[in-house]
CSV table of C-alpha atoms in Angstrom, one decimal:
chain,number,residue,atom,x,y,z
A,1,ALA,CA,-14.2,8.1,22.2
A,2,GLN,CA,-11.4,7.3,20.0
A,3,SER,CA,-10.0,8.8,17.0
A,4,VAL,CA,-7.2,9.0,14.7
A,5,THR,CA,-5.5,11.8,13.2
A,6,GLN,CA,-2.8,11.2,10.5
A,7,LEU,CA,-0.6,13.8,9.5
A,8,GLY,CA,0.1,14.6,5.9
A,9,SER,CA,-2.7,13.5,3.5
A,10,HIS,CA,0.2,13.0,0.8
A,11,VAL,CA,3.8,11.7,1.0
A,12,SER,CA,6.2,11.2,-1.9
A,13,VAL,CA,9.6,9.4,-1.4
A,14,SER,CA,12.2,8.1,-3.7
A,15,GLU,CA,12.0,4.5,-4.8
A,16,GLY,CA,14.7,3.1,-2.3
A,17,ALA,CA,14.1,5.6,0.5
A,18,LEU,CA,12.5,5.3,4.0
A,19,VAL,CA,8.9,5.2,4.5
A,20,LEU,CA,7.3,7.3,7.4
A,21,LEU,CA,3.6,7.4,7.7
A,22,ARG,CA,2.4,9.0,10.8
A,23,CYS,CA,-0.5,8.3,12.9
A,24,ASN,CA,-1.5,9.5,16.4
A,25,TYR,CA,-4.5,8.2,18.3
A,26,SER,CA,-7.1,9.3,21.1
A,27,SER,CA,-8.4,6.9,23.1
A,28,SER,CA,-10.0,6.9,26.5
A,29,VAL,CA,-9.3,3.2,27.2
A,30,PRO,CA,-6.2,1.1,25.9
A,31,PRO,CA,-6.6,0.7,22.3
A,32,TYR,CA,-6.1,-1.8,19.4
A,33,LEU,CA,-4.2,-0.3,16.8
A,34,PHE,CA,-4.1,-1.2,12.7
A,35,TRP,CA,-2.7,0.0,9.5
A,36,TYR,CA,-4.7,-1.0,6.4
A,37,VAL,CA,-3.7,-0.2,2.8
A,38,GLN,CA,-5.9,0.4,0.1
A,39,TYR,CA,-4.8,0.2,-3.6
A,40,PRO,CA,-7.1,2.1,-6.5
A,41,ASN,CA,-10.3,0.2,-6.6
A,42,GLN,CA,-10.1,-2.4,-4.3
A,43,GLY,CA,-11.0,-2.7,-0.6
A,44,LEU,CA,-9.1,-2.5,2.5
A,45,GLN,CA,-6.1,-5.1,3.3
A,46,LEU,CA,-4.7,-5.5,6.8
A,47,LEU,CA,-0.8,-4.3,7.0
A,48,LEU,CA,-0.3,-5.2,10.8
A,49,LYS,CA,-1.9,-4.5,14.2
A,50,TYR,CA,-1.2,-3.8,17.7
A,51,THR,CA,-3.0,-5.8,20.3
A,52,THR,CA,-1.0,-6.4,23.1
A,53,GLY,CA,2.8,-7.5,24.1
A,54,ALA,CA,5.8,-6.1,22.1
A,55,THR,CA,5.1,-2.5,20.9
A,56,LEU,CA,7.4,-3.1,17.7
A,57,VAL,CA,4.9,-4.9,15.2
A,58,LYS,CA,5.9,-6.2,11.9
A,59,GLY,CA,3.5,-6.4,8.9
A,60,ILE,CA,3.6,-7.5,5.5
A,61,ASN,CA,5.8,-6.3,2.6
A,62,GLY,CA,8.2,-5.2,4.9
A,63,PHE,CA,6.1,-2.8,7.0
A,64,GLU,CA,6.4,-2.1,10.6
A,65,ALA,CA,5.1,0.3,13.4
A,66,GLU,CA,5.7,1.0,17.0
A,67,PHE,CA,3.3,1.7,19.5
A,68,LYS,CA,4.3,4.4,21.7
A,69,LYS,CA,1.8,5.1,24.6
A,70,SER,CA,3.5,8.3,25.7
A,71,GLU,CA,3.3,9.8,22.5
A,72,THR,CA,-0.2,8.3,21.6
A,73,SER,CA,1.6,7.2,18.3
A,74,PHE,CA,1.5,4.3,15.8
A,75,HIS,CA,3.7,5.6,12.8
A,76,LEU,CA,4.4,3.2,9.9
A,77,THR,CA,7.5,2.7,8.4
A,78,LYS,CA,9.3,0.8,5.8
A,79,PRO,CA,13.3,1.0,5.4
A,80,SER,CA,13.2,1.1,1.6
A,81,ALA,CA,10.3,2.1,-0.6
A,82,HIS,CA,9.3,0.1,-3.5
A,83,MET,CA,7.3,1.4,-6.7
A,84,SER,CA,4.5,-1.4,-5.6
A,85,ASP,CA,3.9,0.6,-2.3
A,86,ALA,CA,2.2,3.4,-4.0
A,87,ALA,CA,-1.5,3.3,-2.5
A,88,GLU,CA,-3.8,4.8,0.3
A,89,TYR,CA,-2.6,4.0,4.0
A,90,PHE,CA,-5.2,4.1,6.9
A,91,CYS,CA,-4.5,3.9,10.4
A,92,ALA,CA,-7.5,2.7,12.5
A,93,VAL,CA,-8.1,2.5,16.4
A,94,ARG,CA,-10.4,0.3,18.5
A,95,ALA,CA,-11.3,0.4,22.0
A,96,ASN,CA,-10.4,-2.8,23.5
A,97,THR,CA,-14.1,-3.0,24.7
A,98,GLY,CA,-15.4,-1.8,21.5
A,99,ASN,CA,-17.0,-2.7,18.5
A,100,GLN,CA,-16.2,-0.3,15.4
A,101,PHE,CA,-13.0,0.6,14.0
A,102,TYR,CA,-12.2,4.4,13.9
A,103,PHE,CA,-10.1,5.4,10.8
A,104,GLY,CA,-8.1,8.2,9.8
A,105,THR,CA,-8.5,10.2,6.6
A,106,GLY,CA,-5.5,8.2,5.0
A,107,THR,CA,-2.5,9.1,3.5
A,108,SER,CA,-1.6,8.6,-0.2
A,109,LEU,CA,1.9,7.5,-0.5
A,110,THR,CA,3.5,8.2,-4.0
A,111,VAL,CA,6.9,6.5,-4.9
A,112,ILE,CA,9.2,8.0,-7.3
A,113,PRO,CA,11.6,6.1,-9.6
B,1,GLY,CA,-15.3,-18.0,-0.8
B,2,ALA,CA,-12.2,-17.2,0.6
B,3,GLY,CA,-12.8,-13.4,1.2
B,4,VAL,CA,-15.8,-11.1,1.9
B,5,SER,CA,-17.9,-10.5,-1.3
B,6,GLN,CA,-19.9,-7.8,-2.3
B,7,THR,CA,-22.3,-7.3,-4.7
B,8,PRO,CA,-22.9,-5.5,-7.0
B,9,SER,CA,-19.3,-4.0,-7.3
B,10,ASN,CA,-21.1,-0.7,-9.1
B,11,LYS,CA,-24.6,0.5,-9.0
B,12,VAL,CA,-26.2,3.7,-10.5
B,13,THR,CA,-29.7,4.7,-9.4
B,14,GLU,CA,-31.8,7.7,-10.0
B,15,LYS,CA,-32.6,9.9,-7.1
B,16,GLY,CA,-35.5,8.9,-5.1
B,17,LYS,CA,-34.8,5.1,-5.9
B,18,TYR,CA,-34.6,2.2,-3.5
B,19,VAL,CA,-31.3,0.3,-3.5
B,20,GLU,CA,-30.0,-2.9,-1.8
B,21,LEU,CA,-26.4,-3.5,-1.3
B,22,ARG,CA,-25.5,-7.0,-0.4
B,23,CYS,CA,-22.4,-8.5,1.5
B,24,ASP,CA,-21.3,-12.0,1.9
B,25,PRO,CA,-18.7,-12.5,4.7
B,26,ILE,CA,-15.9,-14.9,5.4
B,27,SER,CA,-17.6,-18.2,6.5
B,28,GLY,CA,-17.5,-18.3,10.5
B,29,HIS,CA,-17.1,-14.7,10.9
B,30,THR,CA,-19.9,-13.5,13.4
B,31,ALA,CA,-19.1,-9.8,13.3
B,32,LEU,CA,-20.0,-7.9,10.1
B,33,TYR,CA,-19.8,-4.3,9.7
B,34,TRP,CA,-20.9,-2.0,7.0
B,35,TYR,CA,-18.7,1.4,6.4
B,36,ARG,CA,-19.3,4.4,3.7
B,37,GLN,CA,-16.2,5.9,2.2
B,38,SER,CA,-16.2,9.3,0.1
B,39,LEU,CA,-13.7,10.2,-2.0
B,40,GLY,CA,-10.4,11.3,-0.1
B,41,GLN,CA,-11.8,10.3,3.0
B,42,GLY,CA,-11.2,7.2,5.2
B,43,PRO,CA,-14.2,4.7,5.9
B,44,GLU,CA,-17.0,6.0,8.1
B,45,PHE,CA,-18.8,3.6,10.3
B,46,LEU,CA,-22.5,2.8,9.7
B,47,ILE,CA,-23.5,-0.4,11.5
B,48,TYR,CA,-22.2,-3.6,13.4
B,49,PHE,CA,-23.8,-6.9,13.6
B,50,GLN,CA,-22.8,-9.4,16.2
B,51,GLY,CA,-24.5,-12.5,14.7
B,52,THR,CA,-28.2,-11.7,13.7
B,53,GLY,CA,-28.4,-8.5,15.8
B,54,ALA,CA,-27.4,-5.1,15.0
B,55,ALA,CA,-25.0,-4.4,18.1
B,56,ASP,CA,-24.7,-0.8,17.1
B,57,ASP,CA,-26.2,1.2,14.3
B,58,SER,CA,-25.2,4.5,15.7
B,59,GLY,CA,-23.4,5.5,12.5
B,60,LEU,CA,-26.5,5.3,9.9
B,61,PRO,CA,-26.9,8.7,8.9
B,62,ASN,CA,-30.9,8.9,8.9
B,63,ASP,CA,-33.8,6.7,8.7
B,64,ARG,CA,-33.5,6.2,5.0
B,65,PHE,CA,-30.8,3.5,5.7
B,66,PHE,CA,-31.4,0.2,7.2
B,67,ALA,CA,-29.4,-3.0,7.5
B,68,VAL,CA,-30.3,-7.0,8.3
B,69,ARG,CA,-28.6,-10.0,8.8
B,70,PRO,CA,-31.4,-12.4,9.2
B,71,GLU,CA,-29.3,-15.6,9.5
B,72,GLY,CA,-26.4,-14.4,10.7
B,73,SER,CA,-24.1,-14.7,7.8
B,74,VAL,CA,-25.0,-12.5,4.4
B,75,SER,CA,-26.3,-9.0,5.3
B,76,THR,CA,-28.0,-6.4,3.2
B,77,LEU,CA,-27.9,-2.4,3.5
B,78,LYS,CA,-31.3,-1.1,2.3
B,79,ILE,CA,-31.3,2.5,1.2
B,80,GLN,CA,-34.7,4.1,0.7
B,81,ARG,CA,-35.2,7.4,-1.5
B,82,THR,CA,-31.8,7.7,-2.5
B,83,GLU,CA,-30.0,11.3,-2.5
B,84,ARG,CA,-27.2,12.3,-4.8
B,85,GLY,CA,-25.2,12.8,-1.3
B,86,ASP,CA,-25.5,8.8,-0.6
B,87,SER,CA,-22.9,8.6,-3.7
B,88,ALA,CA,-20.0,6.8,-2.2
B,89,VAL,CA,-18.3,3.6,-1.9
B,90,TYR,CA,-20.0,1.3,0.6
B,91,LEU,CA,-17.3,-1.3,2.4
B,92,CYS,CA,-18.4,-4.4,4.2
B,93,ALA,CA,-16.3,-6.2,6.3
B,94,SER,CA,-16.1,-9.3,8.7
B,95,SER,CA,-14.1,-10.6,11.7
B,96,LEU,CA,-14.0,-13.0,14.2
B,97,PHE,CA,-15.4,-12.1,17.8
B,98,GLY,CA,-13.3,-10.2,20.0
B,99,SER,CA,-11.7,-6.5,19.8
B,100,ASN,CA,-8.4,-7.7,19.2
B,101,THR,CA,-9.5,-9.3,15.8
B,102,GLU,CA,-8.9,-7.5,12.7
B,103,ALA,CA,-11.7,-6.9,10.2
B,104,PHE,CA,-11.5,-8.3,6.6
B,105,PHE,CA,-12.7,-6.1,4.2
B,106,GLY,CA,-14.6,-6.5,0.9
B,107,GLN,CA,-13.9,-4.6,-2.6
B,108,GLY,CA,-17.0,-2.2,-1.8
B,109,THR,CA,-19.9,-1.4,-4.1
B,110,ARG,CA,-19.7,1.9,-5.8
B,111,LEU,CA,-23.1,4.0,-5.4
B,112,THR,CA,-23.7,6.4,-7.7
B,113,VAL,CA,-27.1,8.6,-7.5
B,114,VAL,CA,-27.9,10.6,-10.4
């Protein structure tokens, strides 16, 4: 079975500061990992994904995440927050033999000017 | 269209009524998913289609919920005898075949049962 834990339902950072959103997963088989962003009243948009290969993956809008198997983590980072980054962020896991995506409960990011 | 399209965007219905929610996936995507998202929660899996068949319907909460995809493209989620607890945003997503592919989401249908 797969599951995702996102520590911190709300994160606030100052504009220009580092963004760190945490995601830990549980999976009995090698997972595929995803980060999605959701702006108010919109659907989910893919930020980045890890399937195989390089464990540091880069996504859109300057975000990146690193797959750490030993820590079962896939934390999302961005060096410098922008006001437009304010949104809800969801981490998701999918088994490499699976169908459905399992989502975390989300982290709401607030950027303070 | 360029993305996943869901209609209607908003639906208000009375308790006990029947509703249908429509999803038009990205052309060529064989996989289609329905999720439900309650306020402050992550998306909750309902059902997954591969082509015309429901490959995994383990997330449907009870027999009031049913979904079809008769021609392997458009899908309809059907809810009978709606209850106030069914109020949520219903998200549809589609993807290419393969578990390493990402899902593309529509903007959702906000269902309110009064």
